[in-house]
Short mmCIF file of C-alpha atoms and ligand atoms in Angstrom, two decimals:
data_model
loop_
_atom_site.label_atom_id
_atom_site.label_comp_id
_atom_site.label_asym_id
_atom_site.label_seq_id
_atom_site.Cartn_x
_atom_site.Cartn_y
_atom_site.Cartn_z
CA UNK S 1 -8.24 -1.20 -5.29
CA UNK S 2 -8.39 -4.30 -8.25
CA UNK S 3 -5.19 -4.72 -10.21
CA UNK S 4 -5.65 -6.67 -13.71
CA UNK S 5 -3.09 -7.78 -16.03
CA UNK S 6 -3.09 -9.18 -19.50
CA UNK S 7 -0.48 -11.24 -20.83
CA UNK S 8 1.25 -14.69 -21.57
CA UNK S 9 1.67 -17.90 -19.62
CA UNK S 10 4.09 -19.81 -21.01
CA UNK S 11 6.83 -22.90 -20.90
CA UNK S 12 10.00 -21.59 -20.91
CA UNK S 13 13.31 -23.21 -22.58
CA UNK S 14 16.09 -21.03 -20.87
CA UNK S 15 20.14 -21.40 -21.26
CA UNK S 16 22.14 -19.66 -19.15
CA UNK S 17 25.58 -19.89 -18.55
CA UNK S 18 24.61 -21.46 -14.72
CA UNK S 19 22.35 -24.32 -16.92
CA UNK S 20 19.28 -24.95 -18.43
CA UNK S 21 15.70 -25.56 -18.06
CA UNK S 22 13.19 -27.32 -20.24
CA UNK S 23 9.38 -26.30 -19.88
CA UNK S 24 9.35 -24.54 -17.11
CA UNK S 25 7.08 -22.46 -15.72
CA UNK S 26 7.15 -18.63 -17.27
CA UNK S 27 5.48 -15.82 -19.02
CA UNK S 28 4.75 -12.12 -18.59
CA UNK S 29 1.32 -12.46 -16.91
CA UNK S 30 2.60 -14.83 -14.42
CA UNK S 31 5.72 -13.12 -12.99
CA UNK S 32 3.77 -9.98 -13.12
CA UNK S 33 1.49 -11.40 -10.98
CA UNK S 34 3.84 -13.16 -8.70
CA UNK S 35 5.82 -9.83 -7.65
CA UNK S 36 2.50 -8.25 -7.32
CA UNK S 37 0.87 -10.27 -4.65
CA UNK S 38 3.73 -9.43 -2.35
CA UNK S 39 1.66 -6.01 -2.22
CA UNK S 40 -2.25 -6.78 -3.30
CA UNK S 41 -4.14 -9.67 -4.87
CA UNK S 42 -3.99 -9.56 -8.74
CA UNK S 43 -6.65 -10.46 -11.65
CA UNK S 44 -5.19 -12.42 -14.63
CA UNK S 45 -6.47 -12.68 -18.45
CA UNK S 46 -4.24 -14.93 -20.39
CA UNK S 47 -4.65 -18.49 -22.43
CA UNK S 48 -3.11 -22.00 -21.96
CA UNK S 49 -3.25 -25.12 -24.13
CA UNK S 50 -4.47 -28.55 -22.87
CA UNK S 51 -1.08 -29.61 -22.72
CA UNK S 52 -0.94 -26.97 -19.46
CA UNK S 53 0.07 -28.17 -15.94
CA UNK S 54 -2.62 -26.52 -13.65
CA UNK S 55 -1.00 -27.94 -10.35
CA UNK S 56 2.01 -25.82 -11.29
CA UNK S 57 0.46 -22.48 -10.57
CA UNK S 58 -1.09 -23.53 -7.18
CA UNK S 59 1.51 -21.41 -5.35
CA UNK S 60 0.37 -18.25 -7.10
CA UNK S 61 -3.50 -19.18 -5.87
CA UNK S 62 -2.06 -19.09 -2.43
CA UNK S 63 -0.95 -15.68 -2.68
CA UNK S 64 -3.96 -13.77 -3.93
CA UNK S 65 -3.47 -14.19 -7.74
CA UNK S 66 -7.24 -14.84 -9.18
CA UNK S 67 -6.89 -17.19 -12.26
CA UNK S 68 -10.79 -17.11 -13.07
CA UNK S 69 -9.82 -14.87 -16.25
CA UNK S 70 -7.05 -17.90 -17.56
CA UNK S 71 -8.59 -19.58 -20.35
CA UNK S 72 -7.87 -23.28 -21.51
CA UNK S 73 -8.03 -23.80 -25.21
CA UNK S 74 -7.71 -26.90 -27.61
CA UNK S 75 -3.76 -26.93 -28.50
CA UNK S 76 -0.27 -25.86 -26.82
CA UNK S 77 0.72 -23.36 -24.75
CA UNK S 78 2.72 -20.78 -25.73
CA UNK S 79 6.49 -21.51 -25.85
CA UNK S 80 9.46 -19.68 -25.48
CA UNK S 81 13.08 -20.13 -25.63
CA UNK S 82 16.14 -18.42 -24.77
CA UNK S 83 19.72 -18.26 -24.08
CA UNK S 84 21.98 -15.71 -22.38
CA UNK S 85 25.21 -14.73 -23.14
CA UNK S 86 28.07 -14.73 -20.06
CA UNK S 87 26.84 -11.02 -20.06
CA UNK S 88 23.38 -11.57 -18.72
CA UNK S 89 22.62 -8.37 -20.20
CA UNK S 90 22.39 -10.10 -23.87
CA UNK S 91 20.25 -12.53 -24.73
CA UNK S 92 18.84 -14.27 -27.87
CA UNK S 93 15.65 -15.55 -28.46
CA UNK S 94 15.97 -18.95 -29.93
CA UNK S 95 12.36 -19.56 -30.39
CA UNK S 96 8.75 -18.01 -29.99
CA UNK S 97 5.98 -20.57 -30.72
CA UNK S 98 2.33 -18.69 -30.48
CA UNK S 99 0.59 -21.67 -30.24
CA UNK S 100 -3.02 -20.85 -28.34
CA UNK S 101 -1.86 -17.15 -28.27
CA UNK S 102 -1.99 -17.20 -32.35
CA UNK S 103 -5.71 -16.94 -31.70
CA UNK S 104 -6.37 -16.11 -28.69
CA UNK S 105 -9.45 -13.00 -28.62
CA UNK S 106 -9.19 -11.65 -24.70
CA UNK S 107 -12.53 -11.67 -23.27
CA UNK S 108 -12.45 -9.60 -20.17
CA UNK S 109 -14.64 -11.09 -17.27
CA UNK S 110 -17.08 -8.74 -16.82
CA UNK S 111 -15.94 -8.54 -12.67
CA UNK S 112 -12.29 -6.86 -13.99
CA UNK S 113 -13.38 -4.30 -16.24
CA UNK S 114 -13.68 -2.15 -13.94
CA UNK S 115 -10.43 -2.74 -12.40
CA UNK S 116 -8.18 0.45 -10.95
CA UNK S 117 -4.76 -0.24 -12.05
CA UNK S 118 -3.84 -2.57 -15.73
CA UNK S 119 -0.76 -3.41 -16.99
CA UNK S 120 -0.78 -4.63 -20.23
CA UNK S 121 1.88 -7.17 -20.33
CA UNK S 122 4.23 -8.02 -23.28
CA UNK S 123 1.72 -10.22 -25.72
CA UNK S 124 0.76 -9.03 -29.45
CA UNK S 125 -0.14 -5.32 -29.40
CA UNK S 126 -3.65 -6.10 -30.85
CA UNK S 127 -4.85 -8.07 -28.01
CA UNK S 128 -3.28 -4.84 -25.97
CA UNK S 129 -5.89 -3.03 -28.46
CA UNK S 130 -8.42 -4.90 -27.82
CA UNK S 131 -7.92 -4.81 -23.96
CA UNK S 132 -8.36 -1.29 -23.85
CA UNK S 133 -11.56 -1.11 -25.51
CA UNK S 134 -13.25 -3.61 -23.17
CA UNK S 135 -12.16 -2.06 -19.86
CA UNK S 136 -13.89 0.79 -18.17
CA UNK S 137 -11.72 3.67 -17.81
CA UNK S 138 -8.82 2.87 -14.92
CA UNK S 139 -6.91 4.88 -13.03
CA UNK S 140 -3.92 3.77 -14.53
CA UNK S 141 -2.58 1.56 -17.24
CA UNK S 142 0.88 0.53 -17.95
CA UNK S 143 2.20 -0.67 -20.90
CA UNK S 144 5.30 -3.39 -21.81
CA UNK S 145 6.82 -4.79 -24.81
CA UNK S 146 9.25 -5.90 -27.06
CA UNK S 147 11.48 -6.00 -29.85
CA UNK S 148 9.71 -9.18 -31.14
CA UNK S 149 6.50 -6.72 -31.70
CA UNK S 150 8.46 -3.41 -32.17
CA UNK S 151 9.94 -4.95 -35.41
CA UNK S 152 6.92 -7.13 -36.46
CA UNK S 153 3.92 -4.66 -35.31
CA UNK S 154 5.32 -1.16 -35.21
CA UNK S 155 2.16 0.57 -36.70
CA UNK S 156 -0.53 -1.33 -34.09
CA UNK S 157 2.15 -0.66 -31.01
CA UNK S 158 2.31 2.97 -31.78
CA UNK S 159 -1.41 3.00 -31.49
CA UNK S 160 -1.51 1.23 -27.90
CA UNK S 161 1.38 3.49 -26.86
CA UNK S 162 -1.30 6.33 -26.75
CA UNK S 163 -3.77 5.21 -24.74
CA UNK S 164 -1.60 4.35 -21.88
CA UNK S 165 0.03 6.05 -19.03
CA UNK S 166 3.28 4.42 -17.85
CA UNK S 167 5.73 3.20 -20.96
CA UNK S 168 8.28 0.00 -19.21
CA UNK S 169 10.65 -0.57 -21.96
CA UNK S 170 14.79 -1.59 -22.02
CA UNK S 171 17.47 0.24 -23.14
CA UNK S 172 17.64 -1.62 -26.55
CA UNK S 173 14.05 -1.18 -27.21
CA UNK S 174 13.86 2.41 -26.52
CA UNK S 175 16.33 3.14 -29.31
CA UNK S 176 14.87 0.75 -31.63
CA UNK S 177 11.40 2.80 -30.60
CA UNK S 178 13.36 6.43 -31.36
CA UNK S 179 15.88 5.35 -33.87
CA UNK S 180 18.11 7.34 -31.72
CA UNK S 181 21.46 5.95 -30.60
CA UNK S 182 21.57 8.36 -27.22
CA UNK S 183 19.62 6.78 -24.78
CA UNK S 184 19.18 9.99 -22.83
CA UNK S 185 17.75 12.21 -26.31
CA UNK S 186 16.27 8.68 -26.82
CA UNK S 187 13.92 9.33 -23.67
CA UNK S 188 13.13 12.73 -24.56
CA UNK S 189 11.96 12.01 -28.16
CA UNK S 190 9.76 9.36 -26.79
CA UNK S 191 8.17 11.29 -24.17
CA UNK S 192 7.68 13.71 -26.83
CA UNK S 193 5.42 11.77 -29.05
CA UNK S 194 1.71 11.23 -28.15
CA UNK S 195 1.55 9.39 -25.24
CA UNK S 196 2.74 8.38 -21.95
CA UNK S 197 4.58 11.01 -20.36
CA UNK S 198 6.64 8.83 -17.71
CA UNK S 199 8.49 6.24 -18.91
CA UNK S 200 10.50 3.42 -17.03
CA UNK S 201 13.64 2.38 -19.35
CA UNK S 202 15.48 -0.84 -17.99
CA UNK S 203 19.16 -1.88 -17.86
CA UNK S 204 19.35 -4.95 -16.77
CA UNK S 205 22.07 -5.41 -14.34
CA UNK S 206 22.58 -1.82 -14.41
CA UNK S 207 18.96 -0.81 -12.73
CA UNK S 208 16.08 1.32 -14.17
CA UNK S 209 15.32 5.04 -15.13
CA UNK S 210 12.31 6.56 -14.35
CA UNK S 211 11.53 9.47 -16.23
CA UNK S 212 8.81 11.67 -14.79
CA UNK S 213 7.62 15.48 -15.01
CA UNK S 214 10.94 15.68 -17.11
CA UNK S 215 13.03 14.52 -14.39
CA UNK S 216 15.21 11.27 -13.75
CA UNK S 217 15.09 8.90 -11.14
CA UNK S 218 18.05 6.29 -11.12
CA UNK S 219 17.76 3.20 -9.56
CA UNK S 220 20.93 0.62 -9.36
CA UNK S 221 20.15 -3.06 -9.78
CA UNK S 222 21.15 -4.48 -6.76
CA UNK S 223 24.81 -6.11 -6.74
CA UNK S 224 24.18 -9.76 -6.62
CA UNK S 225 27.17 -12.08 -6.86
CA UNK S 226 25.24 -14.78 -8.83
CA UNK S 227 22.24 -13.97 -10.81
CA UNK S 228 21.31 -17.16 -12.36
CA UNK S 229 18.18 -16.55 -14.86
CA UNK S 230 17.49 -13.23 -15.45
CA UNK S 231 14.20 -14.52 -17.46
CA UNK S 232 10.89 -12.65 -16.45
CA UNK S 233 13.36 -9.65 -14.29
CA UNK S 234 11.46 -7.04 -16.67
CA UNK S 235 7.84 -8.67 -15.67
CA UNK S 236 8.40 -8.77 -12.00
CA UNK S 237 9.85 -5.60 -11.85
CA UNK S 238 6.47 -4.38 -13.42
CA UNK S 239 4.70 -6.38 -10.85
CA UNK S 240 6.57 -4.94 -7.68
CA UNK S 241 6.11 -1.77 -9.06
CA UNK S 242 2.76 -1.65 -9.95
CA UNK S 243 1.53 -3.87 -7.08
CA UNK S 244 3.05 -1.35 -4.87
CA UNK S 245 1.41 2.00 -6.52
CA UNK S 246 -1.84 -0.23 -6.15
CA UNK S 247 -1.31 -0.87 -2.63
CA UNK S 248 -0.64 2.91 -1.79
CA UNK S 249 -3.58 3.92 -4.58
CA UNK S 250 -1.84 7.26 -5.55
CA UNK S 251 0.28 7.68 -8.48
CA UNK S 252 2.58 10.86 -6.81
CA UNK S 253 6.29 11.09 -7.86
CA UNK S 254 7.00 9.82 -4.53
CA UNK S 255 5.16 6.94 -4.46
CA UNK S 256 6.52 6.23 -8.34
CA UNK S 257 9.97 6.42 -7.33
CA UNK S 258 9.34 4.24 -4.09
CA UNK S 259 7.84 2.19 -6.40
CA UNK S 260 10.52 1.36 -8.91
CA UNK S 261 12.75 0.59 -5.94
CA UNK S 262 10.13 -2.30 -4.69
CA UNK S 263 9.98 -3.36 -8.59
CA UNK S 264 14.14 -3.60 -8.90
CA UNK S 265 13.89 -5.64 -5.08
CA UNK S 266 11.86 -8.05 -6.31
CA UNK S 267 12.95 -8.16 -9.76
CA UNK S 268 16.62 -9.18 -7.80
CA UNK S 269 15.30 -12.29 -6.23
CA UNK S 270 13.62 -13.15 -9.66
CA UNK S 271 17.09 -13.67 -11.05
CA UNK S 272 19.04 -15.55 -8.06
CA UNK S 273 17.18 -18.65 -9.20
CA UNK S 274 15.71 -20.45 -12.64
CA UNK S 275 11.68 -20.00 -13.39
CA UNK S 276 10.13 -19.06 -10.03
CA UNK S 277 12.05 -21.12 -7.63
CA UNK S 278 13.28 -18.07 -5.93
CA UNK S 279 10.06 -16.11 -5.83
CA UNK S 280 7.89 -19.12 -4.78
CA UNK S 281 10.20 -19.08 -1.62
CA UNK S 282 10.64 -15.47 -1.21
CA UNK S 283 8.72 -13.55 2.11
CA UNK S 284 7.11 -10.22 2.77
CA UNK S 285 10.41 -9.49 5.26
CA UNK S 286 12.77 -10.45 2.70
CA UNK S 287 11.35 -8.30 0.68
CA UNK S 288 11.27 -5.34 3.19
CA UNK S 289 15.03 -5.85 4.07
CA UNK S 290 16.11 -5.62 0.39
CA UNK S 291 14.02 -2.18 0.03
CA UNK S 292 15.90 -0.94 2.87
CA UNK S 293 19.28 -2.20 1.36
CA UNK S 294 18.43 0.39 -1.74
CA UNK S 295 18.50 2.92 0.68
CA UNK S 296 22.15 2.18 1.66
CA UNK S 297 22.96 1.49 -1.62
CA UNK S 298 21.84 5.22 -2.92
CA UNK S 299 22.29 7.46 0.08
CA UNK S 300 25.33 10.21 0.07
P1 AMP L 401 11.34 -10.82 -19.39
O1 AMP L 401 12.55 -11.66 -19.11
O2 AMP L 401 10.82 -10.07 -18.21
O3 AMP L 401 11.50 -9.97 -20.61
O4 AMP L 401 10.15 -11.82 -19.76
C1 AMP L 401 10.36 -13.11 -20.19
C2 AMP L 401 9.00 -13.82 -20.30
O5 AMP L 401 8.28 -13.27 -21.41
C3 AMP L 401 9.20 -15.28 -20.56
O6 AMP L 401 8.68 -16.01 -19.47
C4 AMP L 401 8.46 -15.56 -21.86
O7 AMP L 401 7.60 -16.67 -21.76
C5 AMP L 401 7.67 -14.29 -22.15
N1 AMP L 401 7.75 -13.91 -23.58
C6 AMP L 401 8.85 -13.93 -24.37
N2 AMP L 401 8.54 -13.52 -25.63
C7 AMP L 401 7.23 -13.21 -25.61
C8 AMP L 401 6.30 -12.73 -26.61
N3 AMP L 401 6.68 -12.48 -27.87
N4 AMP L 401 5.01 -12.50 -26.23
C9 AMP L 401 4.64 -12.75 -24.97
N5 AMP L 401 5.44 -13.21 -23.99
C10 AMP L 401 6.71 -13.45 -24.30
#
């Protein structure tokens, strides 16, 4: 089974109220593809300036993560910078610099187009577009965003929205998506429109939803006494979760739901440390034990 993804590699400027980081290393399509590999190896299609740092992504090489598809381009790579609140849950974006991504054409290697599973990471919605119409039809695709593009491509997102199977969005986004304050009628109204008919809404420190032949699946985040960076928690959830519907290659309600636990489990360790210090370190038993912890967490 081939997994691809398509989406940003970045420096990251992050405050948080544990301290700061300049530059670091960040982006959708990387800690997608880091929580992934705990399950199966992972294509990536993304774009970095000449001012990128190839020795920094070694570690992902290492663990199955195929950076053929990573272009290098004349310029900077694309920057982003953020700052939480004491609530982790809020967070403003102080800065989103395009740079190589302003434009950036994906060219799918002609080796991934046939690739099973796709998530189509958070990036402009027209690259999404243009994604889907070089890719051979998969198995499954899976679709994030964000406000940035909710607000500033509506029209284009609504488009991509319909071609794709799984919907990963927060709380925030899918009432900015509905215009409907009730998160719950939210969920309905999207999975009412044309389109993906399971959804995945996340809370942030208060877990995930997954909505699926009309019924709800609750999953807690799981109760960490110091969650340090919550930057790129939405991406590796995404990863753990598809990575692990990849690895089992069926997309039943069971597997889903065993799947968003794996997603929250590694999208906890994301968050104990800045960047990917804490995934770079993280093992396949850790991992396990966590899983298992969900099941102690949830069982009456
Ligand atoms: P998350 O915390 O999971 O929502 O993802 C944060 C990551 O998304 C950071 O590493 C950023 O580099 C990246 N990011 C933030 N804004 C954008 C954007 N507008 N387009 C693409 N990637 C972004």
């Amino acid at each position: 089974m081939s997994l691809l993804v398509v989406g940003s590699i970045a420096y990251d400027t992050v405050e948080t109220p544990y301290g700061n980081r300049n530059d670091s290393l960040g982006g959708s399509a990387l800690y997608f593809s880091a929580a992934a590999s705990f399950f199966t190896p992972v294509n990536v299609v993304g774009v970095v300036g000449s001012d990128f740092d190839a020795s920094k992504i070694s570690f992902l090489k290492k663990r199955g993560v195929n950076l053929d598809g990573m272009y290098v381009e004349s310029g900077d790579t694309f920057r982003w910078g953020g700052r939480y609140h004491k609530d982790l849950n809020q967070r403003d974006t102080l800065f989103t610099y395009l740079n190589v991504f302003e434009n950036f054409q994906p060219k799918i290697p002609a080796k991934y187009k046939k690739a099973d599973y796709v998530f189509l990471a958070n990036i402009d919605p027209e690259l999404q577009l243009q994604v889907l119409e070089q890719i051979d039809k998969p198995k499954l695709v899976v679709l994030d965003t964000m406000n940035f593009w909710i607000s500033g491509k509506r029209r284009t997102l609504e488009e991509v929205i319909k071609y794709c199977d799984i919907l990963i969005v927060n709380d925030e986004e899918t009432r900015e998506l509905t215009d409907e304050p009730n998160l719950i009628s939210a969920i309905r109204k999207l999975a009412s429109v044309e389109g993906p008919k399971t959804l995945i809404i996340k809370k942030g420190e208060h877990g995930a939803i997954l909505y699926h032949n009309e019924k709800y699946f609750f999953v807690p985040a799981f109760p960490l006494d110091k969650a340090v960076d919550p930057t790129g928690a939405g991406d590796s959830f995404a990863g753990g979760f598809l990575g692990y519907i990849c690895r089992q290659d069926n997309i039943e309600a069971n597997t889903l739901r065993k799947a968003v636990v794996y997603g929250s489990a590694v999208a906890s360790y994301t968050v104990e440390d800045f960047s990917f210090d804490r995934l770079q370190a993280l093992t396949n038993e850790e991992l396990d034990e966590r899983f298992k912890s969900f099941k102690d967490l949830t069982s009456f």
